[in-house]
Amino acid sequence: MYKLLIVDDEPYIVEGLADLLGSNPDFDIYTAASGNSALEILDRIRMDIVLTDIQMPGKNGLELLKEIHHRWPFCRTIILTAYSDFDYAYQAIENKAVDYVLKTEGEDAIVSAVNQCIEQIENEMRQQQFLEESREQMDSVMSIIQNSCLINALEGEAEEVCAQEFHKYNIELDTGRPVLLMGVRIDRFSPGDSSKDKLNYLIQLGRIFDKYLNQFFICYQTSYQNKNMIWLLQARNADGSVHRLKETLEIIQQHCWQALGLSISVIYDDFIDWQELNNRYKTVRLVLEQLTINGDDGILASTRFYRDRKDSADVNRRDRGKDWGRNFQNLQTCLEEEDREGVEKVLDDLLSESEEDRATLPVKLQLYHTVVGALLSYLNNRALSEEVFTDQTNFELFFSYSDRAEMKERIMKLIEQILDVNKKNRESHSEKFTARIKNYIKANLGGDLSLAAISERFYINPVYMSRLFKQTTGINLSDYITAKRINYSKKLLVETEMKIHMIAKEAGYDSPAYFIRIFKKMERVTPQEYRNLAAEKNVSM
């Protein structure tokens, strides 16, 4: 989805362009009546494309253009110009991200210019050479040492020790300044990807993140499980804010999909003091695990989104996992990814009995406790114990040793039940979240219900929010909002004597003309005609 801002001091032009371009479901449309109003929006929201007039009261279009490129250097801009100021505009347009359209050229020229901007954005994201522009800042040995220092810091090493290590190994992070944690997950790999392929993806992913974030943040990252990354960020200047980070991450997600074919999920936290680092690190890791449980892809959300959910107790649990060996780690990974075949293969490896250990009771007991320990850790970390242990045979599995064949059969039965519970929990999670969005819309029909405003309220990326709403309800979120507003306006038309312009405002439309256009499009009559028809129907009854 592309965010497009229309700026013009003529309301009929703004409304016409919004109506023209708003028919494209890939656009999230915003409007402003002046350059200053546009800047207020740009201070809050990153735009992909800005369509602006030149001659406006206050800050004109060319002055706005400079401000846009200062705030969002990757934003494309289209200037609407008349013949009288064509030369003036042409001389000022030197940036390749700027295009212009004569107002006399009509709607087709505007749509063409917008489509050209989209094509340019997508082409830039596809260019593989972008990944090759970043050079390695450290040699491989220094990178390994730095990675070790970062892991120690995340795992709770004393602040003074971290400061000494960072200074010694040229890590720019300052333990005396606020730090922000960010978790990144590659949602899935291709079936044929080897460990080398996965490592290569992580390296390229790291370069993309560093390319976009380095302008605003001092950033370092470490990775684990060949698919997850933890980033530590500190602001370079005043522009290094959580808001700036969120908007930039949207570009990164698009770039990763276009350039690498990778769907990634990103969870970002707030700026915190260094003393809180270890606890927040555990939270971010647990949230990344929760994404796998929920089956969520393409997430871009704050950890607040998960802390804000009523059903998020499992997100705040402490990580009880220990390093039980390679097979245990493989089993844990397959459980997290809900890979039934992978679990069965690991169990086959674990439960294969060799001649030398067949009669060795300690080895059998160690194997038994390793396997059931992995299962118990998985169940406890995800708060699944109560649901699973209602089956007495599952409960007995953790207290009585049986032969290996029977153990495998009972474990696989337990895995099937876990997968069923996880599926139900995912469906419940989506339905609960969708219900919260619906309640918010119902309570704020006259307020700001743009995708950006709703997503900020729930600390979640607007694209993912729209997709989740559509998957759960079968309806586009924007269509749902429009339907609710029109239904509310119909109720006011029938039950009150309010003026049309007042009903428009009450239903969330600042422009009565735009309200009338949308109403007629949906109801085939104008608001006044609808009111008249309702009155005639009541009289006849």
XYZ file of C-alpha atoms in Angstrom:
541
model
C 0.000 0.000 0.000
C 1.289 3.443 -0.958
C 0.624 6.603 1.059
C -0.323 9.553 -1.149
C -0.800 13.145 0.016
C -2.799 15.650 -2.090
C -2.119 19.338 -1.353
C -4.161 22.171 -2.892
C -5.997 25.220 -1.558
C -8.961 24.590 -3.893
C -11.349 22.130 -2.133
C -12.949 20.915 -5.377
C -9.511 19.972 -6.770
C -8.571 18.079 -3.601
C -11.906 16.264 -3.513
C -11.764 15.423 -7.214
C -8.223 14.031 -7.003
C -9.051 12.075 -3.837
C -12.062 10.569 -5.580
C -10.042 9.835 -8.736
C -7.071 8.191 -7.004
C -9.001 6.739 -4.067
C -10.570 4.102 -6.309
C -7.196 2.322 -6.315
C -7.114 -0.030 -3.258
C -3.305 0.241 -3.162
C -3.522 3.926 -2.136
C -4.007 5.335 1.356
C -5.097 8.920 0.542
C -4.413 11.987 2.713
C -5.371 15.592 1.908
C -4.229 19.064 2.974
C -5.462 22.555 2.049
C -2.102 24.335 2.468
C 1.632 23.755 2.659
C 1.618 24.221 6.421
C -1.189 21.684 6.852
C 0.748 19.269 4.676
C 3.828 19.618 6.898
C 1.757 18.798 9.970
C 0.809 15.516 8.310
C 4.378 14.861 7.125
C 5.659 15.345 10.665
C 3.510 12.375 11.696
C 3.368 10.145 8.636
C 5.853 9.127 5.950
C 4.468 9.617 2.443
C 5.458 7.687 -0.666
C 4.059 10.290 -3.086
C 3.026 13.939 -2.627
C 0.876 15.661 -5.267
C 0.988 19.431 -4.681
C -0.035 22.718 -6.263
C 2.531 25.544 -6.541
C 0.546 28.668 -5.821
C -0.923 28.397 -2.330
C -1.266 30.866 0.554
C 1.550 30.686 3.083
C 4.140 28.073 2.136
C 3.983 27.438 -1.623
C 4.536 24.140 -3.388
C 8.241 24.642 -4.112
C 8.973 25.564 -0.502
C 6.998 22.503 0.563
C 9.091 20.394 -1.809
C 12.306 21.295 0.020
C 10.751 20.444 3.375
C 9.507 17.094 2.082
C 12.916 15.995 0.824
C 14.501 17.076 4.080
C 12.063 14.978 6.098
C 11.572 12.013 3.769
C 14.343 11.844 1.138
C 12.799 8.779 -0.555
C 9.418 10.448 -1.130
C 8.439 11.163 -4.756
C 6.785 14.500 -5.535
C 4.475 15.589 -8.355
C 3.889 19.314 -8.868
C 0.601 20.504 -10.381
C 1.282 23.671 -12.333
C -0.542 26.129 -14.596
C 0.898 27.656 -17.787
C 1.558 30.933 -15.942
C 4.048 29.378 -13.545
C 5.388 26.587 -15.788
C 8.823 28.151 -16.375
C 9.165 28.953 -12.689
C 8.434 25.358 -11.762
C 10.633 23.846 -14.478
C 13.703 25.797 -13.364
C 13.209 24.671 -9.769
C 12.780 20.986 -10.564
C 16.282 19.520 -10.357
C 15.695 16.521 -8.142
C 15.040 13.214 -9.945
C 12.285 12.423 -7.427
C 10.179 15.339 -8.754
C 7.752 15.326 -11.664
C 5.288 17.943 -12.871
C 1.908 17.908 -14.584
C 0.087 20.803 -16.258
C -3.398 21.223 -14.816
C -4.738 21.562 -18.347
C -3.559 18.029 -19.237
C -6.460 16.433 -17.352
C -6.969 13.395 -15.145
C -5.188 10.858 -17.370
C -1.914 12.776 -17.138
C -2.171 12.896 -13.330
C -2.897 9.170 -13.059
C -0.018 8.457 -15.441
C 2.389 10.583 -13.373
C 1.350 8.779 -10.170
C 1.755 5.362 -11.814
C 5.179 6.407 -13.072
C 6.201 7.313 -9.520
C 5.088 3.891 -8.306
C 7.059 2.201 -11.070
C 10.167 4.204 -10.156
C 9.800 3.263 -6.479
C 9.434 -0.423 -7.316
C 12.347 -0.383 -9.767
C 14.642 1.154 -7.179
C 13.679 -1.535 -4.696
C 14.431 -4.278 -7.225
C 17.916 -3.084 -7.996
C 20.263 -5.646 -6.534
C 23.211 -3.285 -6.795
C 21.694 -1.297 -3.923
C 22.745 -4.167 -1.669
C 26.305 -3.950 -2.968
C 26.765 -0.267 -2.127
C 27.323 -0.989 1.566
C 30.850 -2.093 2.414
C 31.852 -4.173 5.397
C 32.825 -1.775 8.243
C 34.817 -4.345 10.121
C 36.774 -7.418 9.099
C 35.286 -10.801 10.018
C 37.302 -11.222 13.237
C 36.265 -7.837 14.620
C 32.633 -8.561 13.703
C 32.725 -11.787 15.732
C 34.207 -9.984 18.749
C 31.664 -7.171 18.516
C 28.848 -9.693 18.205
C 30.021 -11.382 21.391
C 30.080 -8.042 23.217
C 26.537 -7.253 22.105
C 25.232 -10.657 23.222
C 26.859 -10.188 26.631
C 25.195 -6.782 26.953
C 21.785 -8.177 26.020
C 22.179 -11.004 28.519
C 22.763 -8.606 31.407
C 26.480 -7.878 31.626
C 27.274 -4.987 33.990
C 26.980 -1.532 32.474
C 30.569 -0.605 33.391
C 31.956 -3.743 31.731
C 29.892 -3.092 28.600
C 31.219 0.469 28.388
C 34.820 -0.756 28.600
C 34.290 -3.480 25.996
C 32.502 -1.123 23.614
C 35.354 1.390 23.815
C 37.966 -1.334 23.332
C 36.314 -2.842 20.245
C 35.072 0.359 18.565
C 31.362 -0.110 19.273
C 29.761 3.348 19.178
C 26.910 2.560 21.585
C 26.917 4.696 24.740
C 25.664 2.924 27.889
C 24.807 6.310 29.384
C 22.203 7.084 26.682
C 18.766 5.575 25.959
C 18.787 2.540 23.689
C 16.033 0.982 21.584
C 15.703 -2.722 20.848
C 14.258 -4.098 17.646
C 13.561 -7.717 16.726
C 13.542 -8.845 13.080
C 12.366 -12.224 11.834
C 12.540 -13.767 8.369
C 9.035 -15.204 8.147
C 9.904 -18.198 5.975
C 12.542 -19.588 3.647
C 12.193 -21.592 0.459
C 12.173 -25.375 1.083
C 15.485 -25.835 -0.718
C 17.410 -23.108 1.133
C 20.568 -24.400 2.802
C 22.161 -23.033 5.980
C 24.544 -21.072 3.741
C 21.594 -19.556 1.862
C 19.951 -18.521 5.139
C 23.166 -16.948 6.392
C 23.495 -15.032 3.118
C 19.949 -13.719 3.505
C 20.756 -12.483 7.020
C 23.875 -10.700 5.760
C 21.958 -8.981 2.959
C 19.137 -8.146 5.347
C 21.613 -6.551 7.731
C 23.002 -4.386 4.926
C 19.543 -3.185 3.932
C 18.651 -2.225 7.488
C 21.963 -0.488 8.018
C 21.636 1.442 4.738
C 18.286 2.936 5.688
C 18.760 3.352 9.447
C 22.361 4.561 9.607
C 21.370 8.113 8.677
C 19.310 8.511 11.837
C 20.631 5.867 14.234
C 23.783 4.254 15.532
C 22.838 0.630 14.946
C 24.276 -2.798 15.735
C 22.766 -6.234 15.312
C 23.199 -9.822 16.335
C 21.345 -12.885 15.027
C 20.206 -16.314 16.190
C 18.429 -19.424 14.816
C 19.472 -18.365 11.269
C 16.284 -16.310 10.902
C 16.063 -13.809 13.774
C 17.979 -10.588 14.404
C 18.137 -8.300 17.424
C 19.087 -4.671 16.756
C 20.310 -2.099 19.273
C 19.687 1.502 18.182
C 20.670 4.896 19.551
C 19.632 8.205 18.016
C 22.318 10.107 16.104
C 20.359 13.345 16.318
C 16.875 14.728 16.953
C 15.565 12.900 13.866
C 16.335 9.538 15.472
C 12.875 9.033 16.952
C 10.551 6.042 17.290
C 8.277 7.708 14.730
C 11.131 8.050 12.242
C 12.082 4.429 12.831
C 8.545 3.139 12.250
C 8.115 5.007 8.980
C 11.548 3.939 7.709
C 10.846 0.297 8.565
C 7.888 0.328 6.172
C 10.303 1.142 3.335
C 12.691 -1.597 4.477
C 9.931 -4.218 4.492
C 8.975 -3.280 0.934
C 12.614 -3.310 -0.176
C 13.249 -6.754 1.304
C 10.253 -8.157 -0.537
C 11.110 -6.488 -3.851
C 14.867 -7.124 -3.786
C 15.151 -10.454 -1.946
C 11.656 -11.947 -2.121
C 11.678 -12.116 1.680
C 8.718 -11.434 3.936
C 10.034 -10.088 7.235
C 8.394 -9.181 10.526
C 9.738 -6.373 12.722
C 9.011 -5.676 16.386
C 10.374 -2.430 17.834
C 10.434 -1.288 21.453
C 10.651 2.158 23.091
C 13.838 3.964 24.057
C 14.884 2.678 27.496
C 17.697 3.122 30.010
C 20.561 0.640 29.763
C 19.553 -1.021 33.051
C 16.316 -2.251 31.431
C 18.080 -3.796 28.436
C 18.105 -7.417 29.582
C 14.387 -7.524 30.481
C 13.358 -5.839 27.217
C 15.599 -8.232 25.288
C 13.667 -11.155 26.753
C 10.394 -9.445 25.859
C 11.419 -8.854 22.232
C 12.575 -12.470 21.839
C 9.341 -13.777 23.282
C 7.318 -11.566 20.949
C 9.248 -12.954 17.969
C 8.352 -16.440 19.180
C 4.731 -15.353 19.554
C 4.653 -14.360 15.881
C 5.507 -17.937 14.960
C 2.765 -19.261 17.243
C 0.184 -16.893 15.729
C 1.311 -17.671 12.176
C 1.763 -13.932 11.562
C 3.705 -12.706 8.524
C 4.782 -9.215 7.507
C 4.278 -7.774 10.999
C 5.483 -4.267 11.785
C 4.413 -3.388 15.318
C 5.546 -2.004 18.630
C 5.976 -4.348 21.588
C 3.195 -2.209 23.096
C 0.798 -3.915 20.692
C 1.477 -7.213 22.440
C 1.687 -5.738 25.937
C -1.637 -3.967 25.262
C -3.460 -7.165 24.367
C -5.517 -8.703 27.133
C -4.480 -12.179 26.058
C -0.740 -11.408 26.018
C 0.292 -12.968 29.326
C 2.389 -15.522 27.459
C 4.417 -12.695 25.824
C 5.669 -11.467 29.200
C 6.799 -14.854 30.482
C 10.492 -15.275 31.166
C 12.496 -17.441 28.832
C 13.010 -20.713 30.699
C 14.798 -22.427 27.842
C 18.284 -23.836 28.400
C 20.813 -25.210 26.008
C 20.063 -28.963 26.086
C 22.217 -29.898 23.095
C 21.894 -29.964 19.334
C 18.968 -32.407 19.182
C 17.050 -30.485 21.804
C 17.550 -27.262 19.827
C 16.356 -28.978 16.650
C 13.282 -30.244 18.448
C 12.547 -26.788 19.848
C 12.934 -25.189 16.423
C 10.575 -27.678 14.783
C 8.019 -27.135 17.542
C 8.190 -23.358 17.163
C 7.745 -23.599 13.399
C 4.950 -26.178 13.816
C 6.868 -28.484 11.508
C 5.182 -31.836 12.160
C 7.438 -33.781 9.778
C 10.499 -32.112 11.289
C 9.412 -33.100 14.811
C 8.913 -36.698 13.707
C 12.352 -36.790 12.060
C 14.073 -35.366 15.170
C 12.247 -37.905 17.337
C 13.401 -40.694 15.031
C 16.984 -39.471 15.470
C 16.613 -39.146 19.238
C 14.813 -42.431 19.770
C 16.976 -44.601 17.540
C 18.522 -47.136 19.874
C 22.105 -48.283 19.291
C 23.596 -51.534 20.532
C 25.860 -49.857 23.064
C 23.142 -47.857 24.861
C 20.335 -50.447 24.644
C 20.968 -51.724 28.171
C 22.203 -48.449 29.677
C 19.476 -47.120 31.964
C 21.117 -43.699 32.651
C 21.255 -43.011 28.880
C 17.579 -43.945 28.519
C 16.606 -41.706 31.411
C 18.682 -38.818 30.052
C 16.963 -39.211 26.675
C 13.526 -39.346 28.314
C 14.077 -36.222 30.404
C 15.582 -34.318 27.458
C 12.569 -34.962 25.237
C 9.848 -34.333 27.813
C 11.813 -31.306 29.070
C 11.691 -29.807 25.575
C 7.940 -30.406 25.392
C 7.302 -29.035 28.871
C 9.373 -25.907 28.149
C 7.403 -25.346 24.946
C 4.043 -25.771 26.708
C 4.917 -23.507 29.644
C 6.421 -20.703 27.555
C 3.266 -20.585 25.453
C 0.766 -21.053 28.285
C -0.632 -24.224 26.711
C -0.292 -26.472 29.778
C -3.865 -26.181 31.064
C -5.411 -26.966 27.687
C -3.123 -29.914 26.949
C -3.067 -31.485 30.404
C -6.828 -31.965 30.469
C -5.962 -35.218 28.667
C -4.748 -37.602 31.404
C -2.506 -39.575 29.034
C -0.613 -36.380 28.172
C -0.124 -35.646 31.857
C 1.240 -39.126 32.505
C 3.787 -38.713 29.716
C 5.775 -36.325 31.921
C 5.920 -38.646 34.924
C 6.335 -42.179 33.669
C 8.999 -43.595 31.392
C 7.893 -45.986 28.652
C 9.704 -47.765 25.857
C 10.834 -45.609 22.957
C 8.235 -46.764 20.432
C 5.361 -45.997 22.809
C 7.004 -42.700 23.804
C 7.147 -41.571 20.170
C 3.510 -42.516 19.582
C 2.362 -40.574 22.667
C 4.530 -37.558 21.808
C 3.216 -37.364 18.249
C -0.341 -37.525 19.605
C 0.548 -34.624 21.901
C 2.043 -32.651 18.971
C -1.216 -33.037 17.004
C -3.166 -31.622 19.958
C -0.726 -28.722 20.294
C -1.130 -27.828 16.610
C -4.921 -27.857 16.987
C -4.740 -25.600 20.058
C -2.375 -23.191 18.285
C -4.718 -22.988 15.301
C -7.670 -22.155 17.541
C -5.603 -19.570 19.425
C -4.574 -17.872 16.167
C -8.177 -17.637 15.042
C -9.218 -16.307 18.433
C -6.392 -13.726 18.388
C -7.477 -12.406 14.980
C -11.138 -12.267 15.941
C -10.440 -10.444 19.211
C -8.211 -7.886 17.548
C -10.720 -7.294 14.749
C -13.471 -6.819 17.344
C -11.366 -4.165 19.081
C -10.907 -2.312 15.792
C -14.656 -2.440 15.152
C -15.405 -1.084 18.615
C -12.914 1.733 18.120
C -14.479 2.654 14.768
C -17.977 2.610 16.268
C -16.881 4.962 19.074
C -15.033 7.370 16.742
C -17.162 7.661 13.586
C -16.823 11.442 13.621
C -13.089 11.413 14.289
C -9.916 10.557 12.425
C -10.314 6.998 11.118
C -7.469 7.029 8.615
C -5.457 3.809 8.510
C -2.502 5.683 10.001
C -4.560 6.945 12.960
C -6.043 3.525 13.747
C -2.697 1.758 13.378
C -1.056 4.265 15.740
C -3.786 3.609 18.300
C -3.078 -0.134 18.215
C 0.725 0.100 17.710
C 0.677 -1.902 14.485
C 1.577 -1.447 10.835
C -1.427 -0.224 8.750
C -0.763 -2.649 5.879
C -0.732 -5.665 8.185
C -3.765 -4.322 10.078
C -5.741 -4.006 6.824
C -4.730 -7.477 5.691
C -5.651 -9.058 9.050
C -9.037 -7.287 9.052
C -9.761 -8.477 5.490
C -8.701 -12.059 6.258
C -10.898 -12.176 9.366
C -14.012 -10.380 8.081
C -13.809 -10.695 4.287
C -14.239 -6.895 4.030
C -11.678 -4.160 3.294
C -11.152 -1.999 6.365
C -11.671 1.248 4.438
C -14.920 -0.108 2.958
C -16.081 -1.134 6.428
C -15.420 2.370 7.796
C -17.251 4.003 4.890
C -20.250 1.671 5.328
C -20.462 2.406 9.051
C -20.270 6.161 8.478
C -22.925 6.094 5.765
C -25.225 3.933 7.918
C -24.776 6.377 10.784
C -25.558 9.313 8.502
C -28.717 7.528 7.285
C -29.854 7.175 10.874
C -29.291 10.907 11.466
C -31.119 11.807 8.246
C -34.187 9.850 9.309
C -34.253 10.502 13.062
C -33.090 14.136 13.258
C -33.573 17.440 11.487
C -29.852 18.231 11.366
C -28.565 20.044 8.289
C -26.726 17.973 5.701
C -23.381 19.659 6.358
C -23.742 18.985 10.100
C -24.545 15.324 9.457
C -21.502 15.107 7.180
C -19.247 16.391 9.949
C -20.903 14.160 12.548
C -20.212 11.156 10.310
C -16.534 12.085 9.897
C -16.556 14.021 6.600
C -15.017 17.487 6.683
C -16.250 18.208 3.151
C -20.063 18.111 2.664
C -19.548 17.813 -1.103
C -17.367 14.735 -0.677
C -19.885 13.250 1.767
C -22.713 13.748 -0.744
C -20.642 12.121 -3.503
C -19.828 9.057 -1.383
C -23.416 8.787 -0.101
C -24.845 8.856 -3.615
C -22.280 6.346 -4.824
C -23.398 3.875 -2.155
C -27.137 4.604 -1.911
C -27.862 5.761 -5.505
C -29.572 8.882 -4.103
C -28.335 12.080 -2.447
C -28.699 12.515 1.348
C -31.563 14.965 0.866
C -33.342 12.588 -1.524
C -32.876 9.768 0.983
C -34.393 11.921 3.734
C -37.336 12.851 1.508
C -37.984 9.227 0.542
C -37.882 8.157 4.201
C -40.331 10.919 5.131
C -42.735 9.909 2.311
C -42.570 6.292 3.427
C -43.474 7.250 7.007
C -46.362 9.420 5.813
C -47.782 6.629 3.649
C -47.631 4.261 6.601
